[in-house]
PDB file of C-alpha atoms in Angstrom:
ATOM      1  CA  UNK A   1      97.725 119.431 110.922  1.00  0.00           C
ATOM      2  CA  UNK A   2     100.221 116.980 112.229  1.00  0.00           C
ATOM      3  CA  UNK A   3     103.004 115.136 111.197  1.00  0.00           C
ATOM      4  CA  UNK A   4     104.254 111.500 110.955  1.00  0.00           C
ATOM      5  CA  UNK A   5     107.216 109.682 111.129  1.00  0.00           C
ATOM      6  CA  UNK A   6     107.650 106.085 110.441  1.00  0.00           C
ATOM      7  CA  UNK A   7     109.929 103.761 111.889  1.00  0.00           C
ATOM      8  CA  UNK A   8     110.799  99.733 112.618  1.00  0.00           C
ATOM      9  CA  UNK A   9     111.585  98.907 108.848  1.00  0.00           C
ATOM     10  CA  UNK A  10     114.844  96.779 108.552  1.00  0.00           C
ATOM     11  CA  UNK A  11     115.674  93.834 106.255  1.00  0.00           C
ATOM     12  CA  UNK A  12     114.715  90.809 108.272  1.00  0.00           C
ATOM     13  CA  UNK A  13     113.897  86.782 106.650  1.00  0.00           C
ATOM     14  CA  UNK A  14     110.952  85.035 106.202  1.00  0.00           C
ATOM     15  CA  UNK A  15     108.912  84.126 109.121  1.00  0.00           C
ATOM     16  CA  UNK A  16     110.413  86.931 111.534  1.00  0.00           C
ATOM     17  CA  UNK A  17     108.422  89.482 113.354  1.00  0.00           C
ATOM     18  CA  UNK A  18     108.403  93.348 112.837  1.00  0.00           C
ATOM     19  CA  UNK A  19     106.999  96.228 114.512  1.00  0.00           C
ATOM     20  CA  UNK A  20     107.038  99.662 112.650  1.00  0.00           C
ATOM     21  CA  UNK A  21     105.733 102.769 114.434  1.00  0.00           C
ATOM     22  CA  UNK A  22     104.458 106.003 113.145  1.00  0.00           C
ATOM     23  CA  UNK A  23     104.738 108.828 115.554  1.00  0.00           C
ATOM     24  CA  UNK A  24     103.033 111.663 115.248  1.00  0.00           C
ATOM     25  CA  UNK A  25     103.703 115.700 116.324  1.00  0.00           C
ATOM     26  CA  UNK A  26     100.950 118.351 115.881  1.00  0.00           C
ATOM     27  CA  UNK A  27      97.733 119.013 117.381  1.00  0.00           C
ATOM     28  CA  UNK A  28      94.974 116.753 118.115  1.00  0.00           C
ATOM     29  CA  UNK A  29      96.432 113.427 116.891  1.00  0.00           C
ATOM     30  CA  UNK A  30      93.324 111.523 118.858  1.00  0.00           C
ATOM     31  CA  UNK A  31      90.755 113.023 116.128  1.00  0.00           C
ATOM     32  CA  UNK A  32      92.691 111.528 113.888  1.00  0.00           C
ATOM     33  CA  UNK A  33      91.843 108.019 111.876  1.00  0.00           C
ATOM     34  CA  UNK A  34      95.441 106.421 111.412  1.00  0.00           C
ATOM     35  CA  UNK A  35      96.092 103.937 108.262  1.00  0.00           C
ATOM     36  CA  UNK A  36      99.073 102.185 107.055  1.00  0.00           C
ATOM     37  CA  UNK A  37      99.808 101.402 103.384  1.00  0.00           C
ATOM     38  CA  UNK A  38     102.446  99.397 101.422  1.00  0.00           C
ATOM     39  CA  UNK A  39     104.319 100.510  97.970  1.00  0.00           C
ATOM     40  CA  UNK A  40     106.315  98.633  95.521  1.00  0.00           C
ATOM     41  CA  UNK A  41     107.939 100.088  92.748  1.00  0.00           C
ATOM     42  CA  UNK A  42     105.422 100.521  89.679  1.00  0.00           C
ATOM     43  CA  UNK A  43     102.869  99.758  91.727  1.00  0.00           C
ATOM     44  CA  UNK A  44     100.051 101.144  93.455  1.00  0.00           C
ATOM     45  CA  UNK A  45      99.871 102.415  97.049  1.00  0.00           C
ATOM     46  CA  UNK A  46      98.419  99.484  98.722  1.00  0.00           C
ATOM     47  CA  UNK A  47      95.922  99.202 101.825  1.00  0.00           C
ATOM     48  CA  UNK A  48      97.417  97.535 104.749  1.00  0.00           C
ATOM     49  CA  UNK A  49      95.006  98.581 107.620  1.00  0.00           C
ATOM     50  CA  UNK A  50      93.366 100.908 109.917  1.00  0.00           C
ATOM     51  CA  UNK A  51      92.156 102.361 113.288  1.00  0.00           C
ATOM     52  CA  UNK A  52      90.128 104.474 114.352  1.00  0.00           C
ATOM     53  CA  UNK A  53      90.831 107.397 116.483  1.00  0.00           C
ATOM     54  CA  UNK A  54      90.663 106.350 119.416  1.00  0.00           C
ATOM     55  CA  UNK A  55      91.577 102.917 118.680  1.00  0.00           C
ATOM     56  CA  UNK A  56      88.588 100.795 119.556  1.00  0.00           C
ATOM     57  CA  UNK A  57      88.241  99.789 115.997  1.00  0.00           C
ATOM     58  CA  UNK A  58      91.017  98.201 113.802  1.00  0.00           C
ATOM     59  CA  UNK A  59      90.780  96.764 110.135  1.00  0.00           C
ATOM     60  CA  UNK A  60      93.430  94.960 107.958  1.00  0.00           C
ATOM     61  CA  UNK A  61      93.539  93.916 104.707  1.00  0.00           C
ATOM     62  CA  UNK A  62      93.125  90.231 103.595  1.00  0.00           C
ATOM     63  CA  UNK A  63      96.242  90.118 102.792  1.00  0.00           C
ATOM     64  CA  UNK A  64      98.083  90.627 105.820  1.00  0.00           C
ATOM     65  CA  UNK A  65      95.028  89.742 108.126  1.00  0.00           C
ATOM     66  CA  UNK A  66      96.527  86.972 110.964  1.00  0.00           C
ATOM     67  CA  UNK A  67      99.632  88.322 110.538  1.00  0.00           C
ATOM     68  CA  UNK A  68      99.485  92.068 111.121  1.00  0.00           C
ATOM     69  CA  UNK A  69      98.227  93.960 113.852  1.00  0.00           C
ATOM     70  CA  UNK A  70      97.629  98.183 114.409  1.00  0.00           C
ATOM     71  CA  UNK A  71      97.460  99.460 117.626  1.00  0.00           C
ATOM     72  CA  UNK A  72      97.679 103.100 118.832  1.00  0.00           C
ATOM     73  CA  UNK A  73      99.076 104.729 122.355  1.00  0.00           C
ATOM     74  CA  UNK A  74      97.175 108.278 121.921  1.00  0.00           C
ATOM     75  CA  UNK A  75      99.365 109.551 124.730  1.00  0.00           C
ATOM     76  CA  UNK A  76     102.177 108.526 123.305  1.00  0.00           C
ATOM     77  CA  UNK A  77     101.091 109.598 119.439  1.00  0.00           C
ATOM     78  CA  UNK A  78     101.939 106.757 118.580  1.00  0.00           C
ATOM     79  CA  UNK A  79     100.412 104.026 116.339  1.00  0.00           C
ATOM     80  CA  UNK A  80     102.042 100.337 115.615  1.00  0.00           C
ATOM     81  CA  UNK A  81     101.766  98.131 112.952  1.00  0.00           C
ATOM     82  CA  UNK A  82     102.812  94.342 114.713  1.00  0.00           C
ATOM     83  CA  UNK A  83     103.899  92.154 111.596  1.00  0.00           C
ATOM     84  CA  UNK A  84     104.392  88.195 112.288  1.00  0.00           C
ATOM     85  CA  UNK A  85     105.311  85.656 109.646  1.00  0.00           C
ATOM     86  CA  UNK A  86     106.368  88.142 107.753  1.00  0.00           C
ATOM     87  CA  UNK A  87     106.738  86.868 103.577  1.00  0.00           C
ATOM     88  CA  UNK A  88     109.314  88.299 100.588  1.00  0.00           C
ATOM     89  CA  UNK A  89     106.091  89.533  99.426  1.00  0.00           C
ATOM     90  CA  UNK A  90     105.351  91.986 102.207  1.00  0.00           C
ATOM     91  CA  UNK A  91     108.921  93.666 100.846  1.00  0.00           C
ATOM     92  CA  UNK A  92     107.466  97.241 100.394  1.00  0.00           C
ATOM     93  CA  UNK A  93     107.661 100.943 101.404  1.00  0.00           C
ATOM     94  CA  UNK A  94     105.521 101.442 103.870  1.00  0.00           C
ATOM     95  CA  UNK A  95     103.808 104.196 105.102  1.00  0.00           C
ATOM     96  CA  UNK A  96     101.591 105.869 107.983  1.00  0.00           C
ATOM     97  CA  UNK A  97      98.928 108.466 107.202  1.00  0.00           C
ATOM     98  CA  UNK A  98      96.429 110.657 108.902  1.00  0.00           C
ATOM     99  CA  UNK A  99      92.657 111.343 108.375  1.00  0.00           C
ATOM    100  CA  UNK A 100      90.307 113.576 110.112  1.00  0.00           C
ATOM    101  CA  UNK A 101      87.603 111.795 111.997  1.00  0.00           C
ATOM    102  CA  UNK A 102      84.457 112.335 114.003  1.00  0.00           C
ATOM    103  CA  UNK A 103      83.494 109.312 114.793  1.00  0.00           C
ATOM    104  CA  UNK A 104      84.219 105.472 114.491  1.00  0.00           C
ATOM    105  CA  UNK A 105      85.704 105.941 110.979  1.00  0.00           C
ATOM    106  CA  UNK A 106      87.765 103.421 109.547  1.00  0.00           C
ATOM    107  CA  UNK A 107      88.848 104.579 105.931  1.00  0.00           C
ATOM    108  CA  UNK A 108      90.449 102.186 103.160  1.00  0.00           C
ATOM    109  CA  UNK A 109      90.895 104.802 100.160  1.00  0.00           C
ATOM    110  CA  UNK A 110      94.460 106.444 100.572  1.00  0.00           C
ATOM    111  CA  UNK A 111      92.820 109.423  98.585  1.00  0.00           C
ATOM    112  CA  UNK A 112      90.578 110.138 101.976  1.00  0.00           C
ATOM    113  CA  UNK A 113      94.197 110.472 103.626  1.00  0.00           C
ATOM    114  CA  UNK A 114      95.350 114.355 104.205  1.00  0.00           C
ATOM    115  CA  UNK A 115      99.101 113.814 105.805  1.00  0.00           C
ATOM    116  CA  UNK A 116     101.636 110.857 105.031  1.00  0.00           C
ATOM    117  CA  UNK A 117     104.876 110.106 106.550  1.00  0.00           C
ATOM    118  CA  UNK A 118     108.243 109.349 104.104  1.00  0.00           C
ATOM    119  CA  UNK A 119     107.735 106.126 104.470  1.00  0.00           C
ATOM    120  CA  UNK A 120     109.888 103.225 106.384  1.00  0.00           C
ATOM    121  CA  UNK A 121     111.554 100.059 103.907  1.00  0.00           C
ATOM    122  CA  UNK A 122     110.664  96.824 104.895  1.00  0.00           C
ATOM    123  CA  UNK A 123     112.761  94.296 103.530  1.00  0.00           C
ATOM    124  CA  UNK A 124     111.817  90.155 103.352  1.00  0.00           C
ATOM    125  CA  UNK A 125     114.454  87.808 102.252  1.00  0.00           C
ATOM    126  CA  UNK A 126     113.505  84.343 101.570  1.00  0.00           C
TER     127      UNK A 126
END
């Protein structure tokens, strides 16, 4: 089992950059694929990006591709979401999630993730 805590969310202006962190406690963090999702009121939780357990592969959704990047430091049990050129439509609660992985798996569906953090609010003003 793993516990996840997101941090780094705050109010920023359009065009700014922000880095979110997802820090895990528990065992075997390096065996989990980690995904980032976001949600706004009244909408489904949306896939943002994912990183394999060894950090060798990443993928981001079309809506953030070229602006957001994902990295991880397994020695620190932390995954990062670097967000550049932020837009007002990026405003959401951002969640990280963990899925057990046995290889270089990229999971895009929220239904494949077993563990979730509590979320961190990102607000981008125009």
